[in-house]
PDB file of C-alpha atoms in Angstrom:
ATOM      1  CA  ASP C 155      -8.884   2.641  17.890  1.00 78.00           C
ATOM      2  CA  VAL C 156      -9.591   1.865  14.318  1.00 87.00           C
ATOM      3  CA  LYS C 157     -12.168  -0.909  13.572  1.00 88.00           C
ATOM      4  CA  LEU C 158     -12.022  -3.111  10.496  1.00 90.00           C
ATOM      5  CA  PRO C 159     -15.023  -5.329   9.443  1.00 89.00           C
ATOM      6  CA  GLU C 160     -15.671  -8.051  12.069  1.00 89.00           C
ATOM      7  CA  THR C 161     -15.285 -10.848   9.381  1.00 92.00           C
ATOM      8  CA  TRP C 162     -11.655  -9.891   8.678  1.00 91.00           C
ATOM      9  CA  LYS C 163      -9.302 -12.294  10.595  1.00 90.00           C
ATOM     10  CA  ASP C 164      -6.177 -11.375  12.830  1.00 89.00           C
ATOM     11  CA  LYS C 165      -3.725 -11.774   9.487  1.00 93.00           C
ATOM     12  CA  PRO C 166      -0.506  -9.602   9.028  1.00 94.00           C
ATOM     13  CA  ASP C 167      -2.140  -7.980   5.846  1.00 95.00           C
ATOM     14  CA  ASN C 168      -5.043  -6.760   7.953  1.00 95.00           C
ATOM     15  CA  TYR C 169      -2.656  -5.311  10.508  1.00 95.00           C
ATOM     16  CA  ILE C 170      -0.965  -3.362   7.838  1.00 95.00           C
ATOM     17  CA  LEU C 171      -4.339  -2.095   6.694  1.00 96.00           C
ATOM     18  CA  LYS C 172      -5.353  -1.158  10.062  1.00 95.00           C
ATOM     19  CA  ILE C 173      -2.115   0.896  10.670  1.00 95.00           C
ATOM     20  CA  SER C 174      -2.635   2.411   7.483  1.00 96.00           C
ATOM     21  CA  LYS C 175      -6.241   3.620   8.220  1.00 95.00           C
ATOM     22  CA  TYR C 176      -4.904   4.797  11.683  1.00 95.00           C
ATOM     23  CA  LEU C 177      -2.182   6.910  10.076  1.00 95.00           C
ATOM     24  CA  SER C 178      -4.564   8.091   7.381  1.00 94.00           C
ATOM     25  CA  GLU C 179      -7.434   9.201   9.769  1.00 93.00           C
ATOM     26  CA  THR C 180      -5.946   9.691  12.949  1.00 91.00           C
ATOM     27  CA  GLU C 181      -2.604  11.403  12.188  1.00 91.00           C
ATOM     28  CA  LYS C 182      -3.682  13.025   8.784  1.00 91.00           C
ATOM     29  CA  LEU C 183      -0.839  11.368   7.011  1.00 92.00           C
ATOM     30  CA  PRO C 184      -0.906  10.686   3.172  1.00 94.00           C
ATOM     31  CA  VAL C 185      -0.957   6.879   3.059  1.00 95.00           C
ATOM     32  CA  THR C 186      -0.750   4.760  -0.230  1.00 95.00           C
ATOM     33  CA  ILE C 187      -0.416   0.961   0.004  1.00 95.00           C
ATOM     34  CA  VAL C 188       1.672  -0.511  -2.842  1.00 93.00           C
ATOM     35  CA  SER C 189       0.930  -4.046  -3.491  1.00 93.00           C
ATOM     36  CA  ASN C 190       0.707  -6.871  -6.256  1.00 91.00           C
ATOM     37  CA  ASP C 191      -1.928  -8.663  -3.756  1.00 95.00           C
ATOM     38  CA  THR C 192      -5.187  -7.714  -5.294  1.00 95.00           C
ATOM     39  CA  ASN C 193      -7.176  -8.683  -2.048  1.00 96.00           C
ATOM     40  CA  VAL C 194      -5.118  -6.383  -0.112  1.00 96.00           C
ATOM     41  CA  ARG C 195      -5.798  -3.612  -2.783  1.00 96.00           C
ATOM     42  CA  VAL C 196      -9.640  -4.363  -2.621  1.00 96.00           C
ATOM     43  CA  LYS C 197      -9.651  -4.209   1.209  1.00 96.00           C
ATOM     44  CA  ALA C 198      -7.818  -1.169   1.428  1.00 96.00           C
ATOM     45  CA  SER C 199     -10.419   0.479  -1.029  1.00 96.00           C
ATOM     46  CA  VAL C 200     -13.121  -0.873   0.928  1.00 95.00           C
ATOM     47  CA  ILE C 201     -11.712   1.061   4.247  1.00 95.00           C
ATOM     48  CA  GLY C 202     -10.698   4.220   2.300  1.00 94.00           C
ATOM     49  CA  VAL C 203      -6.994   3.693   1.798  1.00 96.00           C
ATOM     50  CA  ASN C 204      -5.267   4.740  -1.334  1.00 96.00           C
ATOM     51  CA  THR C 205      -3.633   1.865  -3.328  1.00 96.00           C
ATOM     52  CA  GLU C 206      -1.358   1.333  -6.267  1.00 92.00           C
ATOM     53  CA  GLU C 207      -0.231  -1.779  -7.846  1.00 91.00           C
ATOM     54  CA  TYR C 208       3.290  -2.373  -7.696  1.00 84.00           C
ATOM     55  CA  ARG C 209       5.223  -2.355 -10.802  1.00 80.00           C
ATOM     56  CA  HIS C 210       8.785  -3.553 -10.763  1.00 72.00           C
ATOM     57  CA  GLU C 211       9.933  -2.198 -14.025  1.00 67.00           C
ATOM     58  CA  MET C 212       8.721   1.426 -13.837  1.00 64.00           C
ATOM     59  CA  VAL C 213      11.964   3.287 -14.227  1.00 62.00           C
ATOM     60  CA  ASP C 214      13.210   3.759 -17.801  1.00 67.00           C
ATOM     61  CA  GLU C 215      16.486   1.775 -18.281  1.00 70.00           C
ATOM     62  CA  ASP C 216      18.125   4.724 -20.222  1.00 70.00           C
ATOM     63  CA  TYR C 217      18.110   6.607 -17.002  1.00 66.00           C
ATOM     64  CA  LEU C 218      20.165   4.155 -15.316  1.00 69.00           C
ATOM     65  CA  LYS C 219      22.861   3.883 -18.079  1.00 74.00           C
ATOM     66  CA  TYR C 220      25.995   5.366 -17.044  1.00 76.00           C
ATOM     67  CA  ASN C 221      26.423   8.599 -19.246  1.00 74.00           C
ATOM     68  CA  GLY C 222      29.991   9.383 -18.584  1.00 76.00           C
ATOM     69  CA  ARG C 223      29.491  12.239 -16.061  1.00 65.00           C
TER      70      ARG C 223
END
């Protein structure tokens, strides 16, 4: 059973954080939360879960163009 800080209420974001922490600690799986929500990323950092900021336009558009093949 993974414990989160007691002040964190039962909210969907906190449930995701709890599952992420469980998978990283108990199952030893590499877990990274990708989100634009700064609060989620800060909370994940507090409990030791890796985070990344979601960036919509990360793929180079030239890569997606049809090249005749």
